[in-house]
PDB file of C-alpha atoms in Angstrom:
ATOM      1  CA  MET Y   1     -26.582   1.949   2.627  1.00 62.00           C
ATOM      2  CA  GLY Y   2     -25.397   5.962   1.731  1.00 85.00           C
ATOM      3  CA  ARG Y   3     -23.512   6.507   4.344  1.00 89.00           C
ATOM      4  CA  GLU Y   4     -21.186   3.133   3.963  1.00 88.00           C
ATOM      5  CA  TRP Y   5     -20.224   4.746   0.588  1.00 90.00           C
ATOM      6  CA  ARG Y   6     -19.067   8.187   1.361  1.00 93.00           C
ATOM      7  CA  ARG Y   7     -17.360   6.349   4.694  1.00 91.00           C
ATOM      8  CA  LYS Y   8     -15.800   4.136   1.835  1.00 92.00           C
ATOM      9  CA  GLY Y   9     -14.783   7.388  -0.650  1.00 92.00           C
ATOM     10  CA  ILE Y  10     -14.476   9.340   2.116  1.00 93.00           C
ATOM     11  CA  LEU Y  11     -11.408   7.029   3.402  1.00 93.00           C
ATOM     12  CA  ALA Y  12      -9.836   6.583  -1.125  1.00 93.00           C
ATOM     13  CA  LEU Y  13      -9.913  10.497  -0.620  1.00 93.00           C
ATOM     14  CA  VAL Y  14      -7.545  10.626   2.005  1.00 93.00           C
ATOM     15  CA  CYS Y  15      -5.530   7.113  -0.024  1.00 92.00           C
ATOM     16  CA  THR Y  16      -5.536   9.079  -2.984  1.00 92.00           C
ATOM     17  CA  ALA Y  17      -4.428  12.621  -1.054  1.00 92.00           C
ATOM     18  CA  LEU Y  18      -1.560  10.516   1.292  1.00 90.00           C
ATOM     19  CA  PHE Y  19      -0.534   8.985  -2.222  1.00 89.00           C
ATOM     20  CA  TRP Y  20       0.580  12.487  -3.369  1.00 87.00           C
ATOM     21  CA  VAL Y  21       2.738  13.450  -0.695  1.00 87.00           C
ATOM     22  CA  ASP Y  22       6.490  13.308  -1.755  1.00 79.00           C
ATOM     23  CA  VAL Y  23       9.799  13.310   0.235  1.00 79.00           C
ATOM     24  CA  PRO Y  24      11.860  13.472  -2.483  1.00 78.00           C
ATOM     25  CA  TYR Y  25      15.678  12.183  -1.606  1.00 77.00           C
ATOM     26  CA  ARG Y  26      18.987  11.552  -4.630  1.00 78.00           C
ATOM     27  CA  ALA Y  27      20.784   8.940  -3.280  1.00 74.00           C
ATOM     28  CA  THR Y  28      23.550   6.734  -4.873  1.00 75.00           C
ATOM     29  CA  PHE Y  29      24.802   3.158  -4.762  1.00 68.00           C
ATOM     30  CA  PHE Y  30      27.270   1.301  -5.778  1.00 72.00           C
ATOM     31  CA  ASP Y  31      27.912   4.178  -8.318  1.00 74.00           C
ATOM     32  CA  ILE Y  32      23.935   3.897  -9.156  1.00 71.00           C
ATOM     33  CA  PRO Y  33      21.792   7.116  -8.715  1.00 72.00           C
ATOM     34  CA  ALA Y  34      18.649   6.449  -7.285  1.00 67.00           C
ATOM     35  CA  GLN Y  35      15.392   8.155  -6.819  1.00 69.00           C
ATOM     36  CA  GLY Y  36      13.006   8.277  -5.420  1.00 69.00           C
ATOM     37  CA  SER Y  37      10.467   9.074  -1.254  1.00 71.00           C
ATOM     38  CA  LEU Y  38      11.233   8.538   2.263  1.00 68.00           C
ATOM     39  CA  ALA Y  39       7.542   8.470   2.385  1.00 72.00           C
ATOM     40  CA  HIS Y  40       4.823   6.382   1.166  1.00 80.00           C
ATOM     41  CA  LEU Y  41       1.562   7.113   3.618  1.00 85.00           C
ATOM     42  CA  HIS Y  42      -0.420   5.600   1.292  1.00 88.00           C
ATOM     43  CA  ALA Y  43       0.627   2.345   2.547  1.00 87.00           C
ATOM     44  CA  GLY Y  44       0.371   2.860   6.089  1.00 87.00           C
ATOM     45  CA  TRP Y  45      -2.597   4.500   5.326  1.00 91.00           C
ATOM     46  CA  LEU Y  46      -3.885   1.143   3.573  1.00 93.00           C
ATOM     47  CA  PHE Y  47      -2.372  -1.189   5.733  1.00 90.00           C
ATOM     48  CA  ALA Y  48      -4.571   0.967   7.932  1.00 89.00           C
ATOM     49  CA  VAL Y  49      -7.688  -0.020   6.478  1.00 92.00           C
ATOM     50  CA  ALA Y  50      -6.940  -3.433   6.111  1.00 91.00           C
ATOM     51  CA  VAL Y  51      -6.556  -3.836   9.883  1.00 86.00           C
ATOM     52  CA  LEU Y  52      -9.040  -1.793  11.444  1.00 83.00           C
ATOM     53  CA  TYR Y  53     -11.876  -1.847   8.774  1.00 83.00           C
ATOM     54  CA  ARG Y  54     -11.234  -5.222   8.498  1.00 77.00           C
ATOM     55  CA  ASP Y  55     -14.545  -4.701   5.334  1.00 83.00           C
ATOM     56  CA  ARG Y  56     -12.796  -6.104   2.329  1.00 90.00           C
ATOM     57  CA  ALA Y  57     -14.609  -3.821  -0.078  1.00 93.00           C
ATOM     58  CA  SER Y  58     -13.195   0.037   1.668  1.00 93.00           C
ATOM     59  CA  LEU Y  59     -10.052  -2.144   1.478  1.00 94.00           C
ATOM     60  CA  ALA Y  60     -10.613  -2.392  -2.198  1.00 96.00           C
ATOM     61  CA  ILE Y  61     -11.763   0.650  -2.301  1.00 96.00           C
ATOM     62  CA  CYS Y  62      -8.401   2.341  -1.469  1.00 95.00           C
ATOM     63  CA  VAL Y  63      -6.235  -0.028  -3.215  1.00 95.00           C
ATOM     64  CA  ALA Y  64      -8.079   0.944  -6.502  1.00 96.00           C
ATOM     65  CA  ALA Y  65      -7.778   4.923  -5.690  1.00 96.00           C
ATOM     66  CA  ALA Y  66      -3.781   4.021  -5.072  1.00 94.00           C
ATOM     67  CA  PHE Y  67      -3.838   1.986  -8.432  1.00 94.00           C
ATOM     68  CA  ALA Y  68      -5.080   5.076  -9.672  1.00 95.00           C
ATOM     69  CA  SER Y  69      -2.861   7.291  -8.216  1.00 93.00           C
ATOM     70  CA  TRP Y  70      -0.041   5.723  -9.108  1.00 89.00           C
ATOM     71  CA  ALA Y  71      -1.201   4.877 -13.364  1.00 91.00           C
ATOM     72  CA  SER Y  72      -2.346   9.342 -12.837  1.00 92.00           C
ATOM     73  CA  ARG Y  73       1.116   9.799 -12.008  1.00 87.00           C
ATOM     74  CA  VAL Y  74       3.071   7.233 -14.554  1.00 85.00           C
ATOM     75  CA  ALA Y  75       0.653   9.062 -17.180  1.00 87.00           C
ATOM     76  CA  LEU Y  76       1.465  12.528 -16.167  1.00 86.00           C
ATOM     77  CA  ILE Y  77       5.319  12.656 -14.840  1.00 80.00           C
ATOM     78  CA  GLU Y  78       6.962   9.546 -15.387  1.00 74.00           C
ATOM     79  CA  GLY Y  79       5.023   7.932 -18.839  1.00 75.00           C
ATOM     80  CA  GLY Y  80       5.305   4.130 -18.811  1.00 74.00           C
ATOM     81  CA  GLY Y  81       3.684   1.357 -21.502  1.00 79.00           C
ATOM     82  CA  ALA Y  82       0.970  -1.225 -21.407  1.00 82.00           C
ATOM     83  CA  LEU Y  83       4.108  -3.172 -19.655  1.00 81.00           C
ATOM     84  CA  VAL Y  84       4.559  -0.635 -16.840  1.00 82.00           C
ATOM     85  CA  TYR Y  85       0.791  -0.385 -15.967  1.00 87.00           C
ATOM     86  CA  VAL Y  86       0.316  -4.004 -16.242  1.00 87.00           C
ATOM     87  CA  GLY Y  87       2.682  -4.904 -13.702  1.00 83.00           C
ATOM     88  CA  GLY Y  88       1.480  -1.847 -11.502  1.00 85.00           C
ATOM     89  CA  ALA Y  89      -2.171  -3.632 -11.574  1.00 90.00           C
ATOM     90  CA  LEU Y  90      -0.693  -6.892 -10.703  1.00 87.00           C
ATOM     91  CA  SER Y  91       1.805  -5.512  -7.585  1.00 85.00           C
ATOM     92  CA  TYR Y  92      -1.324  -3.849  -6.390  1.00 90.00           C
ATOM     93  CA  ALA Y  93      -3.717  -6.818  -6.714  1.00 91.00           C
ATOM     94  CA  LEU Y  94      -0.738  -8.668  -4.697  1.00 88.00           C
ATOM     95  CA  THR Y  95      -0.902  -5.929  -2.369  1.00 89.00           C
ATOM     96  CA  TYR Y  96      -4.214  -6.208  -1.758  1.00 94.00           C
ATOM     97  CA  ALA Y  97      -4.143 -10.238  -0.799  1.00 92.00           C
ATOM     98  CA  GLY Y  98      -0.973  -9.334   0.894  1.00 89.00           C
ATOM     99  CA  LEU Y  99      -3.243  -6.312   3.208  1.00 92.00           C
ATOM    100  CA  ARG Y 100      -6.238  -9.259   4.048  1.00 92.00           C
ATOM    101  CA  THR Y 101      -3.545 -11.332   4.819  1.00 89.00           C
ATOM    102  CA  ALA Y 102      -2.282  -9.466   7.518  1.00 88.00           C
ATOM    103  CA  ALA Y 103      -5.488  -8.683   8.659  1.00 87.00           C
ATOM    104  CA  ARG Y 104      -6.223 -12.130   9.099  1.00 86.00           C
ATOM    105  CA  TRP Y 105      -3.244 -13.235  10.834  1.00 85.00           C
ATOM    106  CA  LEU Y 106      -3.798  -9.513  13.090  1.00 85.00           C
ATOM    107  CA  ALA Y 107      -7.120  -9.762  14.079  1.00 80.00           C
ATOM    108  CA  PRO Y 108      -8.478 -13.952  13.005  1.00 78.00           C
ATOM    109  CA  PRO Y 109     -12.570 -13.696  12.287  1.00 75.00           C
ATOM    110  CA  ALA Y 110     -12.533 -15.671  15.509  1.00 79.00           C
ATOM    111  CA  ARG Y 111     -11.684 -11.979  17.848  1.00 76.00           C
ATOM    112  CA  ARG Y 112     -14.759 -10.381  16.402  1.00 75.00           C
ATOM    113  CA  PRO Y 113     -15.272  -7.711  17.906  1.00 78.00           C
ATOM    114  CA  PHE Y 114     -12.051  -7.014  17.527  1.00 76.00           C
ATOM    115  CA  VAL Y 115     -10.637  -4.684  20.458  1.00 80.00           C
ATOM    116  CA  PHE Y 116      -7.153  -3.448  19.996  1.00 80.00           C
ATOM    117  CA  ALA Y 117      -5.238  -4.677  23.256  1.00 83.00           C
ATOM    118  CA  ALA Y 118      -1.805  -4.149  24.737  1.00 88.00           C
ATOM    119  CA  ARG Y 119      -0.781  -8.105  23.467  1.00 87.00           C
ATOM    120  CA  ASP Y 120      -1.994  -7.500  20.095  1.00 85.00           C
ATOM    121  CA  LEU Y 121       1.188  -4.992  19.677  1.00 87.00           C
ATOM    122  CA  PRO Y 122       4.088  -6.999  19.287  1.00 90.00           C
ATOM    123  CA  GLY Y 123       1.724  -8.895  16.460  1.00 87.00           C
ATOM    124  CA  PHE Y 124       1.217  -5.218  15.024  1.00 86.00           C
ATOM    125  CA  ALA Y 125       4.681  -3.911  15.117  1.00 87.00           C
ATOM    126  CA  LEU Y 126       6.070  -7.879  13.239  1.00 89.00           C
ATOM    127  CA  VAL Y 127       3.793  -7.028  10.278  1.00 86.00           C
ATOM    128  CA  GLY Y 128       3.015  -3.586   9.893  1.00 82.00           C
ATOM    129  CA  MET Y 129       6.853  -2.111  10.250  1.00 83.00           C
ATOM    130  CA  LEU Y 130       8.635  -5.160   9.975  1.00 86.00           C
ATOM    131  CA  ALA Y 131       6.661  -8.081   7.501  1.00 86.00           C
ATOM    132  CA  TYR Y 132       5.378  -5.734   5.099  1.00 82.00           C
ATOM    133  CA  PRO Y 133       7.403  -3.155   4.111  1.00 81.00           C
ATOM    134  CA  ILE Y 134      10.015  -5.858   3.581  1.00 84.00           C
ATOM    135  CA  ALA Y 135       7.714  -7.878   1.233  1.00 81.00           C
ATOM    136  CA  VAL Y 136       6.163  -4.545  -0.971  1.00 75.00           C
ATOM    137  CA  ALA Y 137      10.224  -3.756  -1.076  1.00 75.00           C
ATOM    138  CA  LEU Y 138      11.130  -7.001  -2.341  1.00 77.00           C
ATOM    139  CA  PHE Y 139       7.515  -7.088  -4.906  1.00 72.00           C
ATOM    140  CA  ALA Y 140       8.660  -3.523  -5.996  1.00 68.00           C
ATOM    141  CA  GLY Y 141      12.507  -5.344  -6.771  1.00 67.00           C
ATOM    142  CA  LEU Y 142      11.148  -8.422  -8.589  1.00 65.00           C
ATOM    143  CA  TYR Y 143       8.454  -5.691 -11.246  1.00 62.00           C
ATOM    144  CA  ILE Y 144      11.635  -2.982 -11.638  1.00 61.00           C
ATOM    145  CA  GLU Y 145      14.401  -4.721 -12.797  1.00 57.00           C
ATOM    146  CA  PRO Y 146      12.841  -6.253 -15.860  1.00 54.00           C
ATOM    147  CA  TYR Y 147      10.473  -3.775 -16.923  1.00 52.00           C
ATOM    148  CA  ALA Y 148      12.896  -0.495 -15.937  1.00 53.00           C
ATOM    149  CA  GLY Y 149      16.331  -2.369 -16.555  1.00 52.00           C
ATOM    150  CA  PRO Y 150      19.331  -1.309 -15.135  1.00 49.00           C
ATOM    151  CA  VAL Y 151      19.431   2.416 -13.651  1.00 44.00           C
ATOM    152  CA  VAL Y 152      22.749   4.263 -15.078  1.00 43.00           C
ATOM    153  CA  ALA Y 153      23.514   7.593 -15.251  1.00 40.00           C
TER     154      ALA Y 153
END
């Protein structure tokens, strides 16, 4: 029992560390300045945990660690009201649900034990490199507009 929780803790610590890796950029699109990070390594880590570990508790703990990292970043650096935190919690709850769905689709429970094979590569590429990032970006766009308003310099 202790060994399992130690593993979950290590997974969560790695997720937390990857959250704070930042590759900043600043760009202007249609005269609207924007800044962000080109690297969201914790999102890839969450995807890997969901698909390869297949353990709901490990994924839940990692998502909770990512949410705590995000919330601390908002509190320490960006600032925000209660509505921002509620939206963030909803975002991470949807992330958890989406990752669980992707994991079940890519490696159905009928394929136990799951062994990654060459035939799995197209599905992983489609979901992990296209569908999952697009879904996260779309939800972020829906989330940002009502709470942050238009970004104007």
